[in-house]
PDB file of C-alpha atoms in Angstrom:
ATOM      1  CA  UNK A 785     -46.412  -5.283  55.507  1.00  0.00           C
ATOM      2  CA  UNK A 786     -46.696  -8.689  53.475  1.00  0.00           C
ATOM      3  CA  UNK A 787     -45.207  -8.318  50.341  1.00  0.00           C
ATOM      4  CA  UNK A 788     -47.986 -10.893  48.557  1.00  0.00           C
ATOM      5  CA  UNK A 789     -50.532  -8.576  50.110  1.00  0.00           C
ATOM      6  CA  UNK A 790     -48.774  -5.715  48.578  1.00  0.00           C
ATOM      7  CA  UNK A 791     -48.426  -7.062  45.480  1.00  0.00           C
ATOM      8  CA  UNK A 792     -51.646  -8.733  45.104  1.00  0.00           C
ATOM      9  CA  UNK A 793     -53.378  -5.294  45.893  1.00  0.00           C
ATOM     10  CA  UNK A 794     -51.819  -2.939  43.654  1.00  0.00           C
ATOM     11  CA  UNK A 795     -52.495  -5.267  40.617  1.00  0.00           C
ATOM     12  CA  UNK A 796     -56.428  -5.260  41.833  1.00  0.00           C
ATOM     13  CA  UNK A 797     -55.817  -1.473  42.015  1.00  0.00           C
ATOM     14  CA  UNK A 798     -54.267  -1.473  38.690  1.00  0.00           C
ATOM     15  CA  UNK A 799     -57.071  -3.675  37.105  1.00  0.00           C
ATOM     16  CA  UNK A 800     -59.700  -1.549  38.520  1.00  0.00           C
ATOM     17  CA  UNK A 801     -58.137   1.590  37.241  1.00  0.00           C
ATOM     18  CA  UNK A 802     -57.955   0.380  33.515  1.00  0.00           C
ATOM     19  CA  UNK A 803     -61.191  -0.548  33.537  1.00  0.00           C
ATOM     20  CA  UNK A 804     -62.334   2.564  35.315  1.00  0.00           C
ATOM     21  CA  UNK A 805     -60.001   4.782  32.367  1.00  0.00           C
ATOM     22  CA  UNK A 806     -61.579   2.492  29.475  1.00  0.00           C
ATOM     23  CA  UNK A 807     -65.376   3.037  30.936  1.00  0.00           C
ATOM     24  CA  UNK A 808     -64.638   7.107  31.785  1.00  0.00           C
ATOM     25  CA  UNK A 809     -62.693   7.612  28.765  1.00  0.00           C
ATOM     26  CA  UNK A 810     -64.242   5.610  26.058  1.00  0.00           C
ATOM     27  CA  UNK A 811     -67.786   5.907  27.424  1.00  0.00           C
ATOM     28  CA  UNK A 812     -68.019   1.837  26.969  1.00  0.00           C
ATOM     29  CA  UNK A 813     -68.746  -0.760  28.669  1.00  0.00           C
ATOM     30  CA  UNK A 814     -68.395  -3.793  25.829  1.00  0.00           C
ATOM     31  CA  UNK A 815     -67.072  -6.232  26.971  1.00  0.00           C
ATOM     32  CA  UNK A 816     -67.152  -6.075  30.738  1.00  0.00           C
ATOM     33  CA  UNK A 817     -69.715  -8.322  32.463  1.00  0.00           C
ATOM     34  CA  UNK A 818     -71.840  -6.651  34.818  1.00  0.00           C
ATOM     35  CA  UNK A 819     -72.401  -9.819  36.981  1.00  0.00           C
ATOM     36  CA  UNK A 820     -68.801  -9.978  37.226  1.00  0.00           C
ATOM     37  CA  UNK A 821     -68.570  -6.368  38.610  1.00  0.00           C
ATOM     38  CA  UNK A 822     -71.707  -6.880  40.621  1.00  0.00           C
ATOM     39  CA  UNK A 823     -70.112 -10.172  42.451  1.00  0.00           C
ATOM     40  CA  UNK A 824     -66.955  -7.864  42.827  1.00  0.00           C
ATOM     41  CA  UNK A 825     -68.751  -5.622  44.380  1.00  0.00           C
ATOM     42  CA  UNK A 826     -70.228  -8.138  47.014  1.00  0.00           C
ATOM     43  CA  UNK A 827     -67.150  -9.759  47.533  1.00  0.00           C
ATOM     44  CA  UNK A 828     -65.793  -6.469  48.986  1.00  0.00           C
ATOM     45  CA  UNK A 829     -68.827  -5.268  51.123  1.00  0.00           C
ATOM     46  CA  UNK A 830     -69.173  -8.576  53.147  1.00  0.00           C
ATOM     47  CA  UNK A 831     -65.263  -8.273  53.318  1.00  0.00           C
ATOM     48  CA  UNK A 832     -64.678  -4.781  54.654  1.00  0.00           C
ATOM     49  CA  UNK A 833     -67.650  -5.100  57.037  1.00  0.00           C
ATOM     50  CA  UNK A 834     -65.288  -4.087  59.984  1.00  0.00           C
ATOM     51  CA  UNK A 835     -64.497  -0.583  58.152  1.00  0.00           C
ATOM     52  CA  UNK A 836     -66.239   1.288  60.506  1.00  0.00           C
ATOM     53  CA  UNK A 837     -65.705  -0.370  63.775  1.00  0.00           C
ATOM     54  CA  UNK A 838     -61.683  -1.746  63.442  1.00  0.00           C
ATOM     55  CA  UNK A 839     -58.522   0.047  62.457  1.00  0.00           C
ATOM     56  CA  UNK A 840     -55.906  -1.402  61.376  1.00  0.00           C
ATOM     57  CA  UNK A 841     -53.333   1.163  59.434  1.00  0.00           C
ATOM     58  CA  UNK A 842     -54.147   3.868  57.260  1.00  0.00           C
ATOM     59  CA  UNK A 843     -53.356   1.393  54.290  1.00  0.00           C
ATOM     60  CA  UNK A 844     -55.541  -0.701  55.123  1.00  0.00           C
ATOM     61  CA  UNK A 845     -58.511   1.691  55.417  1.00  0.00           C
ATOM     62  CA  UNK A 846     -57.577   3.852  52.450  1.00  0.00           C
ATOM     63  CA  UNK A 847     -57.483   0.470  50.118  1.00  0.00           C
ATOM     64  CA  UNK A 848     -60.909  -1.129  51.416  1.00  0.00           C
ATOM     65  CA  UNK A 849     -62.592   2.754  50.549  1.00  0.00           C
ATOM     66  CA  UNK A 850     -61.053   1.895  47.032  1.00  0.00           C
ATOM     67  CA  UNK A 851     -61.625  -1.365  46.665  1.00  0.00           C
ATOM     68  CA  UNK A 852     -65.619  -0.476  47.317  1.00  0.00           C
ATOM     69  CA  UNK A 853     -65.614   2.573  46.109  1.00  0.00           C
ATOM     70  CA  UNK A 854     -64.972   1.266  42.865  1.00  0.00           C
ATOM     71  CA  UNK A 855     -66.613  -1.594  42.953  1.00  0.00           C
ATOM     72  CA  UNK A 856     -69.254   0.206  43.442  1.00  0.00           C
ATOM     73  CA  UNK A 857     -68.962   2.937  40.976  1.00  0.00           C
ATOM     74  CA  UNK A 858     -68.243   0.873  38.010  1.00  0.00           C
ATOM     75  CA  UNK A 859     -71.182  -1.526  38.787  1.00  0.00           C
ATOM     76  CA  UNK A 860     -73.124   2.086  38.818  1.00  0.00           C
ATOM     77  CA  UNK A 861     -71.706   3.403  35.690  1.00  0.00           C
ATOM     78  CA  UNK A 862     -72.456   0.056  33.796  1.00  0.00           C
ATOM     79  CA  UNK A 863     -76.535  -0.167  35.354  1.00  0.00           C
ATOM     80  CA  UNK A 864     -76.901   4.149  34.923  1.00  0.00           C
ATOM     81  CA  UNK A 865     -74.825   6.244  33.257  1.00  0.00           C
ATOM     82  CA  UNK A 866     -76.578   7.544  29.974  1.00  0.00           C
ATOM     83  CA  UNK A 867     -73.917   6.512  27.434  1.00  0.00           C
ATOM     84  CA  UNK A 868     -71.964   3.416  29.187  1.00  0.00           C
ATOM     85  CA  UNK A 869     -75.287   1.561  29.488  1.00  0.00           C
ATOM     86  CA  UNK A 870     -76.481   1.747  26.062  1.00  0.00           C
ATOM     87  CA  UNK A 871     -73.099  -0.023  25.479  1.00  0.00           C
ATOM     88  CA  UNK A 872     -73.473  -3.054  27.814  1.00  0.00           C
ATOM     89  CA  UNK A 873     -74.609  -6.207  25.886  1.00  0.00           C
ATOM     90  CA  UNK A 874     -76.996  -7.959  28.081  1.00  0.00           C
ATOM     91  CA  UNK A 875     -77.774 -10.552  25.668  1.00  0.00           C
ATOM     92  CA  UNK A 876     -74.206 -11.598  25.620  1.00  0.00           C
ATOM     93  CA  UNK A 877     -73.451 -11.522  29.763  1.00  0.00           C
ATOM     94  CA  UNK A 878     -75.957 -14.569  30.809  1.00  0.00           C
ATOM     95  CA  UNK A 879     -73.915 -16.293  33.036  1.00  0.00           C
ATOM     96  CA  UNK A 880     -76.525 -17.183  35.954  1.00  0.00           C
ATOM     97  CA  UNK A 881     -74.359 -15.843  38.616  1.00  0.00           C
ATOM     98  CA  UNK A 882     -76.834 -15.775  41.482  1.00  0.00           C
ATOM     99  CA  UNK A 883     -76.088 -19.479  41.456  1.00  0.00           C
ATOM    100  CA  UNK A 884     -72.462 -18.773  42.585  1.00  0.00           C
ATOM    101  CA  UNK A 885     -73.846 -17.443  45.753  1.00  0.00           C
ATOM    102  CA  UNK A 886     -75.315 -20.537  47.680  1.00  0.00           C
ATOM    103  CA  UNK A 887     -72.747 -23.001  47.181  1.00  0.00           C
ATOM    104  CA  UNK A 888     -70.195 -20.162  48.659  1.00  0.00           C
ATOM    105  CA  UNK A 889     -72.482 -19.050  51.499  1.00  0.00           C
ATOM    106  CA  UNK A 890     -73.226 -22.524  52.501  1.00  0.00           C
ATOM    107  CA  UNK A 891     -69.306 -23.226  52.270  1.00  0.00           C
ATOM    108  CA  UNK A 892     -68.749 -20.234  54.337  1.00  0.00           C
ATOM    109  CA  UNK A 893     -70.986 -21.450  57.052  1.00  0.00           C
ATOM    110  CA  UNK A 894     -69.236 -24.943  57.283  1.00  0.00           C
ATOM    111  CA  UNK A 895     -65.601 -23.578  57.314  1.00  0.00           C
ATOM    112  CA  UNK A 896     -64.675 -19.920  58.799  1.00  0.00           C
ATOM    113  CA  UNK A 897     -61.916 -19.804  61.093  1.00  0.00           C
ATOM    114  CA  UNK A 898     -64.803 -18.612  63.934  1.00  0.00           C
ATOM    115  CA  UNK A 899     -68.388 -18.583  63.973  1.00  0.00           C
ATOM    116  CA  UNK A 900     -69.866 -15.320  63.969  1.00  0.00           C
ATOM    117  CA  UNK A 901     -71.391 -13.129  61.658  1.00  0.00           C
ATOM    118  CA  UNK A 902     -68.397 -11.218  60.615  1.00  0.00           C
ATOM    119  CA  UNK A 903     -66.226 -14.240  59.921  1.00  0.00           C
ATOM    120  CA  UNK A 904     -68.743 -15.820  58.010  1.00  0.00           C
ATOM    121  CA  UNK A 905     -69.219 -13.142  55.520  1.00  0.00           C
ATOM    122  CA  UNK A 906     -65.033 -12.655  55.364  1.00  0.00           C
ATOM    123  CA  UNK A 907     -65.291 -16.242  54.274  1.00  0.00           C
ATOM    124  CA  UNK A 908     -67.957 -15.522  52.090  1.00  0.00           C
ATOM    125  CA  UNK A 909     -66.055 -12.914  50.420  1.00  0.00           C
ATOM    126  CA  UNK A 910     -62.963 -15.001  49.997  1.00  0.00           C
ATOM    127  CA  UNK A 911     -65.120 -18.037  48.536  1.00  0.00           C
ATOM    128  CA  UNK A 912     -67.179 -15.974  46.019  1.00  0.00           C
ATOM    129  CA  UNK A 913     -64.178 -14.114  45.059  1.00  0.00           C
ATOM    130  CA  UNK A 914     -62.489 -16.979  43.592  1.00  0.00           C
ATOM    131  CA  UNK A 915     -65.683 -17.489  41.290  1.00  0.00           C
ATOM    132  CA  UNK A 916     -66.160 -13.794  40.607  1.00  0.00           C
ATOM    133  CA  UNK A 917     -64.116 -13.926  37.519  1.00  0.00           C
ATOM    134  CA  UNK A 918     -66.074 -16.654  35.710  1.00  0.00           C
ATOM    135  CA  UNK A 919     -68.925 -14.561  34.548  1.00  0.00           C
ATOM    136  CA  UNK A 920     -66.135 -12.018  32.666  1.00  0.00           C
ATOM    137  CA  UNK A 921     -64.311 -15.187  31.115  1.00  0.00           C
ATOM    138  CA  UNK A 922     -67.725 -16.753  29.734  1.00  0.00           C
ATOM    139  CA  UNK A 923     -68.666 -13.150  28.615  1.00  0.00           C
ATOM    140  CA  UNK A 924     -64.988 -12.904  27.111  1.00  0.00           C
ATOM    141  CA  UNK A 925     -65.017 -17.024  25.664  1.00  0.00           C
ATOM    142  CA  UNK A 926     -68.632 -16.116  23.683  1.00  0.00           C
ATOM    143  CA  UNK A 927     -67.994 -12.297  22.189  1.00  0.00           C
ATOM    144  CA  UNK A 928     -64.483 -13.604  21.350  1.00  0.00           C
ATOM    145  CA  UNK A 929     -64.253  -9.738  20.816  1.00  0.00           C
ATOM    146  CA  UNK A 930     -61.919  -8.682  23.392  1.00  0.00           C
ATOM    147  CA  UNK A 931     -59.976  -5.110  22.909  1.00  0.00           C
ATOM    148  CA  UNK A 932     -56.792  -4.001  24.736  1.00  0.00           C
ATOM    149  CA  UNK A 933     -57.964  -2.458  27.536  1.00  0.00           C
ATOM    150  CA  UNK A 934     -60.795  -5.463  28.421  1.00  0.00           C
ATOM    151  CA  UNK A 935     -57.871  -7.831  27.654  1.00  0.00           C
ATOM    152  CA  UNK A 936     -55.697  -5.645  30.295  1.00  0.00           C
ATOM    153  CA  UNK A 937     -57.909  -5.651  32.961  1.00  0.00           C
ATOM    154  CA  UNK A 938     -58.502  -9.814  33.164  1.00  0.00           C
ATOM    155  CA  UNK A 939     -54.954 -10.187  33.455  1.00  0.00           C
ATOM    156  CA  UNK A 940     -53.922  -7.453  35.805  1.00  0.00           C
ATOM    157  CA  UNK A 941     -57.349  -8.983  37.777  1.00  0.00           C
ATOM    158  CA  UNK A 942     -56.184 -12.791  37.549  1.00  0.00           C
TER     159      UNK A 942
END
């Protein structure tokens, strides 16, 4: 096992977890962009495309159910659950993050390490994840309101 990989995962899996604890425990959302979470959540279902069809390790399984799993679920809690939503400031999280998407699909087609459908969408995923963060920092740079856990999460995430 790489030891960057290693690393690099568990302080994804220890961002995630904070901001799952501050969402499940506080019942808020302020302060967390949605688009962020949402691009997040793309990045890891065009990654972990093979899930079902290649197996690697048990590690590597157990961390791509995580990794969407909550993805997923936080993007859910944020768009659904009765009290976390009301908390969400939409007016504040405006960063047009649809555009994001072209310029990395388009970049994806042009260089992947092997043309098929698979490999394009890995590249995909590793594009758009290094542009994920920017709707959380513009959300961040405007409410200039950031609390611990929010604060937490960012850094464990960068």
């Amino acid at each position: 096992m790489n030891i960057f990989r290693l690393a690099g995962d568990m302080t994804h899996l220890a961002s995630v977890l904070v901001l799952l604890l501050k969402i499940h425990t506080i019942k808020s959302c302020a302060g967390v962009s949605l688009k962020t979470q949402e691009l997040y959540a793309l990045v890891f279902a065009t990654r972990y495309l093979d899930i079902f069809v290649s197996y690697y390790s048990v590690y590597n399984t157990l961390m791509k159910l995580i990794f969407l799993g909550s993805s997923f679920s936080i993007v859910w809690y944020i768009r659904h659950h009765r009290i976390v939503r009301r908390s969400y400031d939409k007016d504040q999280d405006t960063f047009r993050h649809l555009f994001l998407l072209l310029p990395c699909l388009l970049l994806a087609l042009v260089i992947n390490e092997k043309f098929t459908f698979r490999e394009v969408m890995w590249a995909f995923s590793i594009y758009l994840e290094a542009v994920a963060i920017l709707p959380q920092l513009v959300l961040l740079q405007r409410t200039r309101n950031i609390d611990n856990l929010t604060g937490q999460y960012v850094v464990l995430l960068g």
